[in-house]
Short mmCIF file of C-alpha atoms in Angstrom, two decimals:
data_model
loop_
_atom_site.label_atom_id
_atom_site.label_comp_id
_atom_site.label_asym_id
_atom_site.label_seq_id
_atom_site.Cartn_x
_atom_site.Cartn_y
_atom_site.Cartn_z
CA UNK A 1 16.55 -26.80 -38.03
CA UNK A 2 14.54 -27.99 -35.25
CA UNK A 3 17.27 -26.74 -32.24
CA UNK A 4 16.46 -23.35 -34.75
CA UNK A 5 12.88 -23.05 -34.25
CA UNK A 6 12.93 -23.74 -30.30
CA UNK A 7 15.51 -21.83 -29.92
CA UNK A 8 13.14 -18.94 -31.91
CA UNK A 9 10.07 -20.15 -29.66
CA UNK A 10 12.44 -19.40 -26.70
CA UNK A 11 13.25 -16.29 -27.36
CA UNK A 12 9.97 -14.81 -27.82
CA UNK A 13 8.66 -16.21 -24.75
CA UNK A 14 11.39 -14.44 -23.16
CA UNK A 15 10.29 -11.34 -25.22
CA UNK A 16 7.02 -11.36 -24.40
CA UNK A 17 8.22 -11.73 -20.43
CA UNK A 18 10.36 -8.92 -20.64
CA UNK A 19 7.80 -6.63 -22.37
CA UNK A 20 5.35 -7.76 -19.80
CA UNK A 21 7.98 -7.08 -17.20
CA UNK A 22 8.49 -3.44 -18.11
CA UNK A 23 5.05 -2.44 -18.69
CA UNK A 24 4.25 -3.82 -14.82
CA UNK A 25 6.81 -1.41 -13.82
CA UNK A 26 5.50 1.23 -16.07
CA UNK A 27 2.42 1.10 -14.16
CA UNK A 28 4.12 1.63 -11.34
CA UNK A 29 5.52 4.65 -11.96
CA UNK A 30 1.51 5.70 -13.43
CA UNK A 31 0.29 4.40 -10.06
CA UNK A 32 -0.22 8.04 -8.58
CA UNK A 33 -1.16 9.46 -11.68
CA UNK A 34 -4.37 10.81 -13.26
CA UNK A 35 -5.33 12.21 -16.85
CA UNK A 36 -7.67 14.95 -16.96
CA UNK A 37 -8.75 14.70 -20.70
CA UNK A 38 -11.31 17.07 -22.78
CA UNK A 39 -9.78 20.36 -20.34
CA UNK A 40 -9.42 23.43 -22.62
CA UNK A 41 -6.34 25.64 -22.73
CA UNK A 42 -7.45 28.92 -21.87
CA UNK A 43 -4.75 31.17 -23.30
CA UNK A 44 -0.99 30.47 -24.33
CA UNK A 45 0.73 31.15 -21.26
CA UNK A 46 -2.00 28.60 -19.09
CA UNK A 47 -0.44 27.78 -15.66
CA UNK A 48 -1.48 24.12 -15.58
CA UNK A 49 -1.20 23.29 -11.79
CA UNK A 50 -3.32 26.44 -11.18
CA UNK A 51 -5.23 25.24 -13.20
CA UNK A 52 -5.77 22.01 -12.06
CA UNK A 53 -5.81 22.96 -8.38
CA UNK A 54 -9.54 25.01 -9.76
CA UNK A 55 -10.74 21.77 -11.11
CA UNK A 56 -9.99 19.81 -7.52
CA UNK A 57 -11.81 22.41 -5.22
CA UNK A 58 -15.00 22.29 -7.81
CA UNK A 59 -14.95 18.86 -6.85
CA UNK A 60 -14.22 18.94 -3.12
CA UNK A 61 -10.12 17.52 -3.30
CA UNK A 62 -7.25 18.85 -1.36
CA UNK A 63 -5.18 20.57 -4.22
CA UNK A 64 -2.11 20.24 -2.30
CA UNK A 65 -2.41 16.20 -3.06
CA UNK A 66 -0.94 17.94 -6.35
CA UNK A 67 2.33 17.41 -6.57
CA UNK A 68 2.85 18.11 -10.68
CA UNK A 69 0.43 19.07 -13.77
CA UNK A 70 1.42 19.07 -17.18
CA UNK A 71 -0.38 19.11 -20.53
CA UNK A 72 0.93 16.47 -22.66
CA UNK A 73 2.76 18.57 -26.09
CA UNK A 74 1.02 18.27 -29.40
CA UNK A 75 2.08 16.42 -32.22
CA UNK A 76 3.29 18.52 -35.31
CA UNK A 77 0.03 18.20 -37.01
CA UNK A 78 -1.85 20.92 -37.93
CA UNK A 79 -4.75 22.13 -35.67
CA UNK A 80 -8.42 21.68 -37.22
CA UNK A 81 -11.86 22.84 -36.02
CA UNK A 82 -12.95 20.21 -34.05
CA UNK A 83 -9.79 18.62 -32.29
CA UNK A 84 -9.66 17.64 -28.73
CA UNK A 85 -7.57 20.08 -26.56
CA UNK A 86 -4.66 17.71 -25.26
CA UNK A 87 -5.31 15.75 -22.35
CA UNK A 88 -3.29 17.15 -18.83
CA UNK A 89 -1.18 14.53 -16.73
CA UNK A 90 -1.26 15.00 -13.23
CA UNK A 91 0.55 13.43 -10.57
CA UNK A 92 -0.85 13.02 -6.85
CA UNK A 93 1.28 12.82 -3.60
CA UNK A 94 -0.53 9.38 -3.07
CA UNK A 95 -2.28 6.51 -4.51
CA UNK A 96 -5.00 7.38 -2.08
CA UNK A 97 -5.36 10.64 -3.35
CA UNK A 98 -5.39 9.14 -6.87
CA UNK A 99 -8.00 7.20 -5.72
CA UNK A 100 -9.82 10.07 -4.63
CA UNK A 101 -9.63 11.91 -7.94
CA UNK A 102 -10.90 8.67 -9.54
CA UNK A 103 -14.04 8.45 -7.30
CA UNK A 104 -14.82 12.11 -7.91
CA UNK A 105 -14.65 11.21 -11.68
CA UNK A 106 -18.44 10.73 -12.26
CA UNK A 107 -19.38 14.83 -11.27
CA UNK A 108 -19.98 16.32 -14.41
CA UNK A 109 -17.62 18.75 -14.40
CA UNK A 110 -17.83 21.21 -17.84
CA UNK A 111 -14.99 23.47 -18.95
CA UNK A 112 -17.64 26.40 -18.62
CA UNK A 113 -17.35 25.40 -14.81
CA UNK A 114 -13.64 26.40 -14.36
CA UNK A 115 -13.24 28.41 -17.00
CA UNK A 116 -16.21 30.46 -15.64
CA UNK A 117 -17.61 30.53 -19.47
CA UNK A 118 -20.58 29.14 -21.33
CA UNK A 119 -18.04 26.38 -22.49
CA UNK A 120 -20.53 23.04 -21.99
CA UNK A 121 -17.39 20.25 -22.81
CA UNK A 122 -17.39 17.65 -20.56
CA UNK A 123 -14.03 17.26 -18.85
CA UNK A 124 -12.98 13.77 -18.25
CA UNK A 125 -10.96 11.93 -15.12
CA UNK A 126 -9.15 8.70 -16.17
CA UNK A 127 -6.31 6.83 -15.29
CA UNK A 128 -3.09 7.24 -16.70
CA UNK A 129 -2.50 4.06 -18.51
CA UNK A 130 0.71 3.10 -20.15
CA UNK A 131 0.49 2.77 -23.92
CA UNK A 132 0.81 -0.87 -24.33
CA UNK A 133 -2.35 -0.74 -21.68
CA UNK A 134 -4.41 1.82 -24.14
CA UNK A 135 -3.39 -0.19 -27.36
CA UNK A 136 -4.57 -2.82 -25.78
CA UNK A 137 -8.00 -1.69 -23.91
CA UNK A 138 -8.46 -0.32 -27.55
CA UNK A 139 -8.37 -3.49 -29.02
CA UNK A 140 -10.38 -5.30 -26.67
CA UNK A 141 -13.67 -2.43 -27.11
CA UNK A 142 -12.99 -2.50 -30.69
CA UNK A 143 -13.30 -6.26 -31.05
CA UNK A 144 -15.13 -7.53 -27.93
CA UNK A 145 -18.13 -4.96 -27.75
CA UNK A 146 -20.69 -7.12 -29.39
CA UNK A 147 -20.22 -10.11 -27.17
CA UNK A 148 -20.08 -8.20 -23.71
CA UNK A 149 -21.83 -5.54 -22.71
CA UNK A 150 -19.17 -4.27 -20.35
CA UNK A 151 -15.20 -3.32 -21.08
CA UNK A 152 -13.90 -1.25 -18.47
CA UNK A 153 -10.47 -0.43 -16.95
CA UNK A 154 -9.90 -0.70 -12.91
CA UNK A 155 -6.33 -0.01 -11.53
CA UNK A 156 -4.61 -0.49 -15.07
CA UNK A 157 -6.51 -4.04 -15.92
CA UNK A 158 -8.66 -4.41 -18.56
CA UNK A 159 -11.90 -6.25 -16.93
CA UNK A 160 -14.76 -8.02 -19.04
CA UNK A 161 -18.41 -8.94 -18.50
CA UNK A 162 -20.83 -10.46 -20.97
CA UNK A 163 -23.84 -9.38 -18.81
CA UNK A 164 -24.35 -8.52 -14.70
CA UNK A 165 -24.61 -12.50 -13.61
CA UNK A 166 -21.34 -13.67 -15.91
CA UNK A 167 -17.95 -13.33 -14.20
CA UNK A 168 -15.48 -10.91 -14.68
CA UNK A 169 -12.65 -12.06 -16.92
CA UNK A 170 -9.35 -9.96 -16.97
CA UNK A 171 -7.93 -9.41 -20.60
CA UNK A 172 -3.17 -9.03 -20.29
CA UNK A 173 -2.57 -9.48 -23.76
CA UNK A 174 -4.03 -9.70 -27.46
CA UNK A 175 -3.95 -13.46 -26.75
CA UNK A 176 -6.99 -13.14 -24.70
CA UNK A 177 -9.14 -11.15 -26.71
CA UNK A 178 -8.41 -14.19 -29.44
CA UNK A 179 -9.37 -16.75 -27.07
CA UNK A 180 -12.75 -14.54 -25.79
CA UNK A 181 -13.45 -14.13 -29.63
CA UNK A 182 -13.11 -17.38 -30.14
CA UNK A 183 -14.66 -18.63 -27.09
CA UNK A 184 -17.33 -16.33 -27.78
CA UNK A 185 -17.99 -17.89 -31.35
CA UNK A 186 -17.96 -21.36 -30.21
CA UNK A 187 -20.53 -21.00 -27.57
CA UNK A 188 -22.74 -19.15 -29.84
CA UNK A 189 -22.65 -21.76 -33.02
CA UNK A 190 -25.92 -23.90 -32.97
CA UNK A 191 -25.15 -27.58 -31.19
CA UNK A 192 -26.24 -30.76 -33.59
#
């Protein structure tokens, strides 16, 4: 029984390594990539690089950096009122032009802006993040936001910061949101 449960405790060490392992190299394959999220489709037939291309010479890029554009498909749900238009992956020639594209990210571009429309919806530049990264940036605003005042995400880590003189404190799994929660709850329980 006890060869049994380290022999279970091995294995899902090894799980967790190898699902660490291929999200690493999912982010490198994301490593050129942006998402451009909140962009409307303008009609059916939309060219999206065209597209695209408009949005980086309103904010002073080289659209040839562009190398592909593509709107990610829609889920079979049906479409309501208010629902987000779906957000429009677009990969760079380089990491430097990604980097580019990120820096350009605080403009505030509107859809009325490329569109030439009234249309005053913010578009958004993020990074493309794998979904094991999202999940888990989710997670860590979701549970951490009332003990630091900033969660942000910086080349595909997850960074936290109680205030501007604590350090920052990198978050890689749901392990060390538990450990910040229950650091967090520790520090703040009165002393006797």
């Amino acid at each position: 029984m006890k060869a049994m449960e380290q022999r279970n405790v091995y294995l899902e060490k090894c799980n967790s390594a190898l699902e660490e392992r291929a999200n690493d190299l999912e982010k490198i394959d994301k490593e050129k990539n942006i998402e451009i999220a909140c962009l409307m489709k303008n009609k059916d037939d939309e060219n999206v690089k065209e597209v695209v291309k408009e949005v980086a010479v309103k904010l002073c890029l080289n659209p040839d950096d562009i190398e592909s554009a593509e709107r990610l498909s829609s889920s079979n749900k049906p479409k309501t009122g208010g629902e987000r238009p779906r957000p429009i992956i677009v990969k760079l020639r380089s990491k430097q032009a990604r980097d580019q594209w990120l820096q350009k990210r605080k403009i505030k571009l509107m859809n009325g802006d490329i569109y030439c429309n009234d249309n005053r919806m913010p578009i958004n530049i993020n990074e493309d993040l794998t979904k094991t990264t999202k999940l888990l940036f989710w997670e860590a605003r979701s549970q951490l936001k009332h003990q630091f005042k900033f969660i942000w995400i910086q080349n595909s880590n997850i960074l936290v910061k109680k205030d501007e003189k604590e350090k920052i404190i990198r978050i890689k799994s749901e392990n060390d949101i538990k450990k910040l929660l229950v650091d967090s709850k520790s520090s703040s329980s009165p002393t006797k």
